[in-house]
Structure formats: structure tokens, C-alpha cells
Amino acid sequence: MKAIKWKWHQLILGLSCLLLTIACNGLLHPVSISPNSGFKTLKVATDPTFVPFESKNANGNLEGFDIDLMNALAQVGGLTVEWESLPFDGMISTLQAKTVNAAISGITITAERQKTISFSRPYFKAGLAIAVRANNQDIQDLKSLQGKKIGVQIGSTGADFAKTLPNVKIITFNSGPDFFQDLLNGNVDAVISDAFATLYAIKDGHLKGLKVVSNLLTEEFYGIATPQDSPYLETINKGLATVLANGTYEQIYQKWFDTKPPQLPQK
Ligand code: GLN
């Protein structure tokens, strides 16, 4: 009788251990029940201070041209995007460190940047322009910037361009919205930055009291950036090609810019 009782104890102990093991395994390896299960996750960085390409809406959700485009091409390529907000200035070093898989943030493709990171095919035709206060009659072109204080965003192509101008005082800001505030306050005389973003912000009332002068200073193309020779580059480029061909790109462009997109080069 005593021997049998001991066996019951052993059995209960054994079963408990088995149940505990199953439960722990379940916690460590939860089964994904997301609708996209089977999709690979792509960690994508963006600086959501660049209307209308990326910003946070009143509910704290990301929105914009880049956000829609990235989500659409990820869907095509069987990827789920996990967004990470980062300051623009840190984007390239983060890609170099490979702590994210990609970045989309109105990033201009430049030869200098291509030395350390890779880019997708161009996905947006852009360019720099000068912005001034709406009542400014002084600054009409590049020449009239001489002797003036120019605001630029640190690490941007606008900052690189300003460095090439003679006799100007460059004031560097951490993010786009800051330099516009200082332009309105009169702390700087002009800003050199991406024309599309500036024109959009003026038009939608975000930037009252400013205007964009002269023609575009440069022609630039935005690309989706990845660490150098990323294995995801091909999927991203194929996804871009698909959304460009099937009308999705045009739909997203219309949604944000109310006009037909221009032709884009392949490379
Ligand atoms: N297109 C500019 C650059 O790449 C600025 C982009 C931005 O401010 N998000 O430098």
C-alpha cells in the first residue's frame, strides 16, 4: 500500500513538471496570430518632423507620403514594417551600425552618403529652395543671400549647400520645424531646405507668414536607405517597381500632393 502511494506522488510530480515545461515554452515562443503572420519584420527608421513625408498625427500615429509608400511596398514584398522614430541627423550612423534594416525620411541620394550606406532606386523627385518671411523683398536669389543669416538642418543637403555660399552666416538647427520658427521670429533671414516640404507646410497653413523664393536651387532624388549591400535592398526595389507600375505610387502621390507624379529615373 505504501509503495503504491509513493508511485502516485511520482506520477503527479511528473505530470506537473510536464505541464510547467509546456506552459513555459508557450511563453518563450508565443505563436503569432497576427493577420500578417509569415511576414518578415523590417525595422524602418524615420524622423517624423517632415510634413507631408512623415509626421505624427493627433493620435500619435505616423502618417505621410513616405509612410504610405513604405507600407505599400512592404506589403508587396511580404514584409511587416516596425517603425522607429529617430532624429534625421542620426539616421546614417544608425544604418551604418545596422540597428535598423532601412530608413525612409525624405533622404536625398548623394554620392557622399553612398560611400557608407546603400539606397534604393529613386522614389521622389525633390530639390532645395530658399524660404524667407512673406514680407521680405530683399532676398530674391542666391546672390542676395550675401551677408545674411541662413538657417539649415544639421546633416541635411540644405546644410551642405549653404556651406558652398560665400559670405553667409550659417545657423544650424536640430530639426526642420525649429528653423522655421526662428525664421518667423527674425533670428535668421532665410532657410535653405527641401522645397516640397516647405511649400506644402505654407499651403496647408502650418507655416503662416513665409514664402519660397526663386526657382529650385538643386534637383535631388529621395531614396530608401539601407545598410551597405543589405539583403533587403532587392525586395525594396522590387516592391518599388511594383507600386510604380500598378498605380499605387500614383495614388499615394495624388493623396499627398494633389497632382500627377513626375517621371522618375530608374537609377
Ligand atoms: N532631403 C534632405 C536630406 O536628405 C532633408 C530631409 C529631411 O529633413 N528629412 O538631407
mmCIF file of C-alpha atoms and ligand atoms in Angstrom:
data_model
loop_
_atom_site.group_PDB
_atom_site.id
_atom_site.type_symbol
_atom_site.label_atom_id
_atom_site.label_comp_id
_atom_site.label_asym_id
_atom_site.label_seq_id
_atom_site.Cartn_x
_atom_site.Cartn_y
_atom_site.Cartn_z
ATOM 1 C CA MET A 1 0.000 0.000 0.000
ATOM 2 C CA LYS A 2 2.769 2.365 0.949
ATOM 3 C CA ALA A 3 4.680 1.607 -2.279
ATOM 4 C CA ILE A 4 1.648 2.374 -4.470
ATOM 5 C CA LYS A 5 1.034 5.740 -2.751
ATOM 6 C CA TRP A 6 4.629 6.758 -3.481
ATOM 7 C CA LYS A 7 4.118 5.994 -7.190
ATOM 8 C CA TRP A 8 1.024 8.246 -7.295
ATOM 9 C CA HIS A 9 3.126 11.070 -5.878
ATOM 10 C CA GLN A 10 5.775 10.467 -8.518
ATOM 11 C CA LEU A 11 3.152 10.486 -11.277
ATOM 12 C CA ILE A 12 1.610 13.771 -10.088
ATOM 13 C CA LEU A 13 5.056 15.357 -9.785
ATOM 14 C CA GLY A 14 5.998 14.143 -13.255
ATOM 15 C CA LEU A 15 2.780 15.469 -14.807
ATOM 16 C CA SER A 16 3.214 18.853 -13.094
ATOM 17 C CA CYS A 17 6.739 19.176 -14.483
ATOM 18 C CA LEU A 18 5.475 18.307 -17.952
ATOM 19 C CA LEU A 19 2.678 20.902 -17.766
ATOM 20 C CA LEU A 20 5.094 23.535 -16.463
ATOM 21 C CA THR A 21 7.501 22.857 -19.336
ATOM 22 C CA ILE A 22 4.734 23.198 -21.916
ATOM 23 C CA ALA A 23 3.496 26.439 -20.321
ATOM 24 C CA CYS A 24 6.999 27.961 -20.230
ATOM 25 C CA ASN A 25 7.678 27.044 -23.827
ATOM 26 C CA GLY A 26 4.468 28.742 -24.813
ATOM 27 C CA LEU A 27 5.569 31.942 -23.096
ATOM 28 C CA LEU A 28 9.018 31.917 -24.630
ATOM 29 C CA HIS A 29 7.818 31.103 -28.138
ATOM 30 C CA PRO A 30 4.382 32.684 -28.447
ATOM 31 C CA VAL A 31 2.529 31.651 -31.547
ATOM 32 C CA SER A 32 1.964 34.671 -33.785
ATOM 33 C CA ILE A 33 -1.695 35.174 -34.577
ATOM 34 C CA SER A 34 -1.245 38.499 -36.383
ATOM 35 C CA PRO A 35 -3.032 38.705 -39.744
ATOM 36 C CA ASN A 36 0.364 39.046 -41.415
ATOM 37 C CA SER A 37 1.898 36.003 -39.765
ATOM 38 C CA GLY A 38 4.517 34.580 -42.061
ATOM 39 C CA PHE A 39 5.656 38.121 -42.998
ATOM 40 C CA LYS A 40 9.197 39.077 -42.060
ATOM 41 C CA THR A 41 9.577 42.179 -39.911
ATOM 42 C CA LEU A 42 11.559 45.086 -41.313
ATOM 43 C CA LYS A 43 12.751 47.684 -38.804
ATOM 44 C CA VAL A 44 12.466 51.074 -40.525
ATOM 45 C CA ALA A 45 13.691 54.413 -39.135
ATOM 46 C CA THR A 46 12.059 57.772 -39.842
ATOM 47 C CA ASP A 47 12.178 61.307 -38.380
ATOM 48 C CA PRO A 48 8.502 62.310 -38.144
ATOM 49 C CA THR A 49 9.094 66.077 -38.333
ATOM 50 C CA PHE A 50 8.989 66.396 -42.124
ATOM 51 C CA VAL A 51 5.447 67.151 -43.307
ATOM 52 C CA PRO A 52 4.000 65.769 -45.599
ATOM 53 C CA PHE A 53 6.502 62.915 -45.869
ATOM 54 C CA GLU A 54 6.496 61.803 -42.241
ATOM 55 C CA SER A 55 4.830 63.291 -39.189
ATOM 56 C CA LYS A 56 2.816 62.198 -36.172
ATOM 57 C CA ASN A 57 -0.902 62.945 -36.236
ATOM 58 C CA ALA A 58 -3.030 63.990 -33.248
ATOM 59 C CA ASN A 59 -3.363 60.341 -32.176
ATOM 60 C CA GLY A 60 0.399 59.882 -32.206
ATOM 61 C CA ASN A 61 0.312 57.695 -35.328
ATOM 62 C CA LEU A 62 2.790 58.106 -38.155
ATOM 63 C CA GLU A 63 1.418 59.467 -41.413
ATOM 64 C CA GLY A 64 2.709 60.864 -44.684
ATOM 65 C CA PHE A 65 3.827 60.058 -48.211
ATOM 66 C CA ASP A 66 6.864 58.034 -47.089
ATOM 67 C CA ILE A 67 4.825 56.105 -44.507
ATOM 68 C CA ASP A 68 2.169 55.106 -47.069
ATOM 69 C CA LEU A 69 4.782 54.233 -49.687
ATOM 70 C CA MET A 70 6.884 52.104 -47.331
ATOM 71 C CA ASN A 71 3.853 50.236 -46.002
ATOM 72 C CA ALA A 72 2.605 49.609 -49.550
ATOM 73 C CA LEU A 73 5.877 48.250 -50.899
ATOM 74 C CA ALA A 74 6.479 46.174 -47.778
ATOM 75 C CA GLN A 75 3.083 44.545 -48.294
ATOM 76 C CA VAL A 76 4.100 43.653 -51.856
ATOM 77 C CA GLY A 77 7.384 42.167 -50.658
ATOM 78 C CA GLY A 78 5.867 40.159 -47.789
ATOM 79 C CA LEU A 79 7.326 42.378 -45.060
ATOM 80 C CA THR A 80 5.781 43.922 -41.963
ATOM 81 C CA VAL A 81 7.192 47.356 -41.070
ATOM 82 C CA GLU A 82 8.202 48.040 -37.483
ATOM 83 C CA TRP A 83 8.678 51.827 -37.314
ATOM 84 C CA GLU A 84 11.326 53.520 -35.220
ATOM 85 C CA SER A 85 11.438 57.314 -34.779
ATOM 86 C CA LEU A 86 14.949 58.767 -34.901
ATOM 87 C CA PRO A 87 16.407 62.258 -35.389
ATOM 88 C CA PHE A 88 17.367 62.827 -39.035
ATOM 89 C CA ASP A 89 20.931 63.647 -38.106
ATOM 90 C CA GLY A 90 21.477 60.187 -36.552
ATOM 91 C CA MET A 91 19.894 58.218 -39.400
ATOM 92 C CA ILE A 92 23.022 57.458 -41.406
ATOM 93 C CA SER A 93 25.137 56.356 -38.435
ATOM 94 C CA THR A 94 22.241 54.148 -37.263
ATOM 95 C CA LEU A 95 22.165 52.492 -40.679
ATOM 96 C CA GLN A 96 25.926 52.032 -40.561
ATOM 97 C CA ALA A 97 25.582 50.380 -37.147
ATOM 98 C CA LYS A 98 22.856 48.135 -38.665
ATOM 99 C CA THR A 99 20.493 48.592 -35.717
ATOM 100 C CA VAL A 100 17.692 49.213 -38.233
ATOM 101 C CA ASN A 101 17.100 47.477 -41.577
ATOM 102 C CA ALA A 102 16.156 50.613 -43.525
ATOM 103 C CA ALA A 103 15.274 54.303 -43.276
ATOM 104 C CA ILE A 104 12.750 56.383 -45.200
ATOM 105 C CA SER A 105 12.779 60.061 -44.276
ATOM 106 C CA GLY A 106 12.986 62.190 -47.393
ATOM 107 C CA ILE A 107 16.642 61.187 -47.581
ATOM 108 C CA THR A 108 18.378 62.604 -50.660
ATOM 109 C CA ILE A 109 20.592 60.164 -52.557
ATOM 110 C CA THR A 110 24.086 61.690 -52.602
ATOM 111 C CA ALA A 111 27.465 60.324 -53.689
ATOM 112 C CA GLU A 112 28.852 61.167 -50.247
ATOM 113 C CA ARG A 113 26.176 59.139 -48.433
ATOM 114 C CA GLN A 114 26.587 56.274 -50.900
ATOM 115 C CA LYS A 115 30.117 55.788 -49.589
ATOM 116 C CA THR A 116 28.746 54.382 -46.327
ATOM 117 C CA ILE A 117 25.129 53.280 -46.937
ATOM 118 C CA SER A 118 23.056 51.925 -49.836
ATOM 119 C CA PHE A 119 19.994 53.443 -51.474
ATOM 120 C CA SER A 120 17.004 52.012 -53.307
ATOM 121 C CA ARG A 121 16.123 53.335 -56.752
ATOM 122 C CA PRO A 122 14.896 56.966 -56.584
ATOM 123 C CA TYR A 123 11.295 57.211 -55.329
ATOM 124 C CA PHE A 124 10.734 61.008 -55.222
ATOM 125 C CA LYS A 125 11.898 63.981 -57.267
ATOM 126 C CA ALA A 126 12.770 66.869 -54.947
ATOM 127 C CA GLY A 127 15.050 69.906 -54.653
ATOM 128 C CA LEU A 128 16.205 72.674 -52.351
ATOM 129 C CA ALA A 129 14.783 76.187 -52.184
ATOM 130 C CA ILE A 130 15.180 79.391 -50.180
ATOM 131 C CA ALA A 131 12.397 80.323 -47.767
ATOM 132 C CA VAL A 132 12.011 83.838 -46.311
ATOM 133 C CA ARG A 133 9.393 85.833 -44.397
ATOM 134 C CA ALA A 134 6.456 86.688 -46.661
ATOM 135 C CA ASN A 135 7.132 90.451 -46.422
ATOM 136 C CA ASN A 136 10.819 90.137 -47.370
ATOM 137 C CA GLN A 137 11.617 91.979 -50.626
ATOM 138 C CA ASP A 138 15.384 91.817 -50.184
ATOM 139 C CA ILE A 139 16.185 88.225 -50.855
ATOM 140 C CA GLN A 140 15.342 87.308 -54.432
ATOM 141 C CA ASP A 141 18.116 84.890 -55.354
ATOM 142 C CA LEU A 142 21.356 83.270 -54.184
ATOM 143 C CA LYS A 143 23.367 86.468 -54.651
ATOM 144 C CA SER A 144 21.153 88.433 -52.308
ATOM 145 C CA LEU A 145 21.918 85.948 -49.520
ATOM 146 C CA GLN A 146 25.367 87.512 -49.069
ATOM 147 C CA GLY A 147 25.863 88.860 -45.566
ATOM 148 C CA LYS A 148 22.665 87.151 -44.371
ATOM 149 C CA LYS A 149 21.945 84.634 -41.608
ATOM 150 C CA ILE A 150 20.810 81.313 -43.064
ATOM 151 C CA GLY A 151 19.120 78.559 -41.090
ATOM 152 C CA VAL A 152 19.740 74.926 -42.049
ATOM 153 C CA GLN A 153 19.019 71.499 -40.584
ATOM 154 C CA ILE A 154 22.077 69.686 -39.283
ATOM 155 C CA GLY A 155 23.200 66.837 -41.553
ATOM 156 C CA SER A 156 20.888 67.833 -44.424
ATOM 157 C CA THR A 157 21.610 68.564 -48.068
ATOM 158 C CA GLY A 158 20.417 72.126 -47.336
ATOM 159 C CA ALA A 159 23.272 72.454 -44.831
ATOM 160 C CA ASP A 160 25.770 71.123 -47.400
ATOM 161 C CA PHE A 161 24.504 73.618 -49.980
ATOM 162 C CA ALA A 162 24.704 76.583 -47.598
ATOM 163 C CA LYS A 163 28.367 75.761 -46.910
ATOM 164 C CA THR A 164 29.191 76.464 -50.564
ATOM 165 C CA LEU A 165 27.851 80.058 -50.417
ATOM 166 C CA PRO A 166 30.281 82.950 -49.905
ATOM 167 C CA ASN A 167 29.819 85.495 -47.097
ATOM 168 C CA VAL A 168 26.888 83.958 -45.285
ATOM 169 C CA LYS A 169 26.413 83.151 -41.611
ATOM 170 C CA ILE A 170 25.092 79.611 -41.215
ATOM 171 C CA ILE A 171 22.967 78.761 -38.200
ATOM 172 C CA THR A 172 22.401 75.050 -37.666
ATOM 173 C CA PHE A 173 19.197 73.603 -36.195
ATOM 174 C CA ASN A 174 18.446 70.106 -34.964
ATOM 175 C CA SER A 175 15.169 69.788 -36.817
ATOM 176 C CA GLY A 176 13.201 71.430 -39.613
ATOM 177 C CA PRO A 177 10.333 72.940 -37.637
ATOM 178 C CA ASP A 178 12.820 74.766 -35.368
ATOM 179 C CA PHE A 179 14.438 76.769 -38.154
ATOM 180 C CA PHE A 180 11.081 77.914 -39.495
ATOM 181 C CA GLN A 181 10.170 79.243 -36.061
ATOM 182 C CA ASP A 182 13.440 81.193 -35.961
ATOM 183 C CA LEU A 183 12.823 82.495 -39.468
ATOM 184 C CA LEU A 184 9.414 83.794 -38.376
ATOM 185 C CA ASN A 185 10.951 85.348 -35.249
ATOM 186 C CA GLY A 186 13.588 87.123 -37.325
ATOM 187 C CA ASN A 187 16.512 85.214 -35.793
ATOM 188 C CA VAL A 188 17.532 84.087 -39.273
ATOM 189 C CA ASP A 189 16.957 85.856 -42.612
ATOM 190 C CA ALA A 190 16.420 82.779 -44.772
ATOM 191 C CA VAL A 191 16.259 78.998 -44.636
ATOM 192 C CA ILE A 192 17.611 76.579 -47.233
ATOM 193 C CA SER A 193 15.655 73.332 -47.179
ATOM 194 C CA ASP A 194 13.596 70.879 -49.221
ATOM 195 C CA ALA A 195 11.183 72.871 -51.382
ATOM 196 C CA PHE A 196 8.305 70.373 -51.423
ATOM 197 C CA ALA A 197 8.102 70.115 -47.658
ATOM 198 C CA THR A 198 8.284 73.905 -47.242
ATOM 199 C CA LEU A 199 5.704 74.649 -49.947
ATOM 200 C CA TYR A 200 3.350 72.048 -48.503
ATOM 201 C CA ALA A 201 3.640 73.459 -44.983
ATOM 202 C CA ILE A 202 2.991 77.016 -46.264
ATOM 203 C CA LYS A 203 -0.022 75.838 -48.287
ATOM 204 C CA ASP A 204 -1.661 73.849 -45.506
ATOM 205 C CA GLY A 205 -1.256 76.689 -43.015
ATOM 206 C CA HIS A 206 1.445 75.093 -40.830
ATOM 207 C CA LEU A 207 3.800 77.909 -41.823
ATOM 208 C CA LYS A 208 1.950 81.194 -41.926
ATOM 209 C CA GLY A 209 3.945 84.267 -42.913
ATOM 210 C CA LEU A 210 6.618 82.544 -45.012
ATOM 211 C CA LYS A 211 7.230 82.220 -48.744
ATOM 212 C CA VAL A 212 9.591 80.339 -51.051
ATOM 213 C CA VAL A 213 11.744 82.460 -53.361
ATOM 214 C CA SER A 214 13.227 81.795 -56.778
ATOM 215 C CA ASN A 215 13.412 78.512 -58.576
ATOM 216 C CA LEU A 216 14.713 75.268 -57.169
ATOM 217 C CA LEU A 217 18.396 75.502 -56.243
ATOM 218 C CA THR A 218 19.032 71.812 -56.886
ATOM 219 C CA GLU A 219 17.396 68.715 -58.318
ATOM 220 C CA GLU A 220 17.502 65.852 -55.831
ATOM 221 C CA PHE A 221 16.001 62.403 -55.549
ATOM 222 C CA TYR A 222 14.940 60.674 -52.365
ATOM 223 C CA GLY A 223 15.825 57.035 -51.853
ATOM 224 C CA ILE A 224 15.081 54.430 -49.201
ATOM 225 C CA ALA A 225 18.352 53.924 -47.351
ATOM 226 C CA THR A 226 19.703 50.633 -46.005
ATOM 227 C CA PRO A 227 22.973 49.456 -44.509
ATOM 228 C CA GLN A 228 25.502 48.857 -47.266
ATOM 229 C CA ASP A 229 24.576 45.922 -49.541
ATOM 230 C CA SER A 230 21.573 44.985 -47.413
ATOM 231 C CA PRO A 231 19.842 41.685 -48.257
ATOM 232 C CA TYR A 232 16.548 43.652 -48.168
ATOM 233 C CA LEU A 233 17.559 46.048 -50.944
ATOM 234 C CA GLU A 234 16.332 43.775 -53.710
ATOM 235 C CA THR A 235 12.930 43.243 -52.051
ATOM 236 C CA ILE A 236 12.597 47.012 -51.516
ATOM 237 C CA ASN A 237 13.477 47.773 -55.157
ATOM 238 C CA LYS A 238 11.109 45.100 -56.470
ATOM 239 C CA GLY A 239 8.349 46.458 -54.212
ATOM 240 C CA LEU A 240 9.006 49.981 -55.518
ATOM 241 C CA ALA A 241 8.910 48.787 -59.115
ATOM 242 C CA THR A 242 5.585 47.050 -58.463
ATOM 243 C CA VAL A 243 3.869 50.029 -56.783
ATOM 244 C CA LEU A 244 5.202 52.334 -59.523
ATOM 245 C CA ALA A 245 3.788 50.050 -62.218
ATOM 246 C CA ASN A 246 0.419 49.147 -60.653
ATOM 247 C CA GLY A 247 -0.813 52.680 -59.903
ATOM 248 C CA THR A 248 -0.333 52.548 -56.118
ATOM 249 C CA TYR A 249 2.528 55.069 -56.252
ATOM 250 C CA GLU A 250 0.416 57.482 -58.293
ATOM 251 C CA GLN A 251 -2.500 57.075 -55.862
ATOM 252 C CA ILE A 252 -0.275 57.888 -52.868
ATOM 253 C CA TYR A 253 1.274 60.855 -54.738
ATOM 254 C CA GLN A 254 -2.201 62.202 -55.581
ATOM 255 C CA LYS A 255 -3.310 61.777 -51.964
ATOM 256 C CA TRP A 256 -0.490 63.929 -50.587
ATOM 257 C CA PHE A 257 0.309 66.346 -53.452
ATOM 258 C CA ASP A 258 -2.954 66.586 -55.366
ATOM 259 C CA THR A 259 -1.201 66.225 -58.699
ATOM 260 C CA LYS A 260 0.265 63.589 -61.005
ATOM 261 C CA PRO A 261 3.792 62.399 -60.139
ATOM 262 C CA PRO A 262 6.693 63.281 -62.460
ATOM 263 C CA GLN A 263 8.736 60.618 -64.262
ATOM 264 C CA LEU A 264 11.433 59.052 -62.096
ATOM 265 C CA PRO A 265 14.776 57.741 -63.334
ATOM 266 C CA GLN A 266 15.420 54.002 -62.820
ATOM 267 C CA LYS A 267 18.757 54.638 -61.114
HETATM 268 N N1 GLN B 1 16.354 65.776 -48.194
HETATM 269 C C1 GLN B 1 17.163 66.342 -47.189
HETATM 270 C C2 GLN B 1 18.364 65.483 -46.935
HETATM 271 O O1 GLN B 1 18.398 64.364 -47.309
HETATM 272 C C3 GLN B 1 16.435 66.624 -45.872
HETATM 273 C C4 GLN B 1 15.466 65.558 -45.467
HETATM 274 C C5 GLN B 1 14.797 65.743 -44.115
HETATM 275 O O2 GLN B 1 14.921 66.774 -43.476
HETATM 276 N N2 GLN B 1 14.089 64.762 -43.669
HETATM 277 O O3 GLN B 1 19.306 65.914 -46.367
#
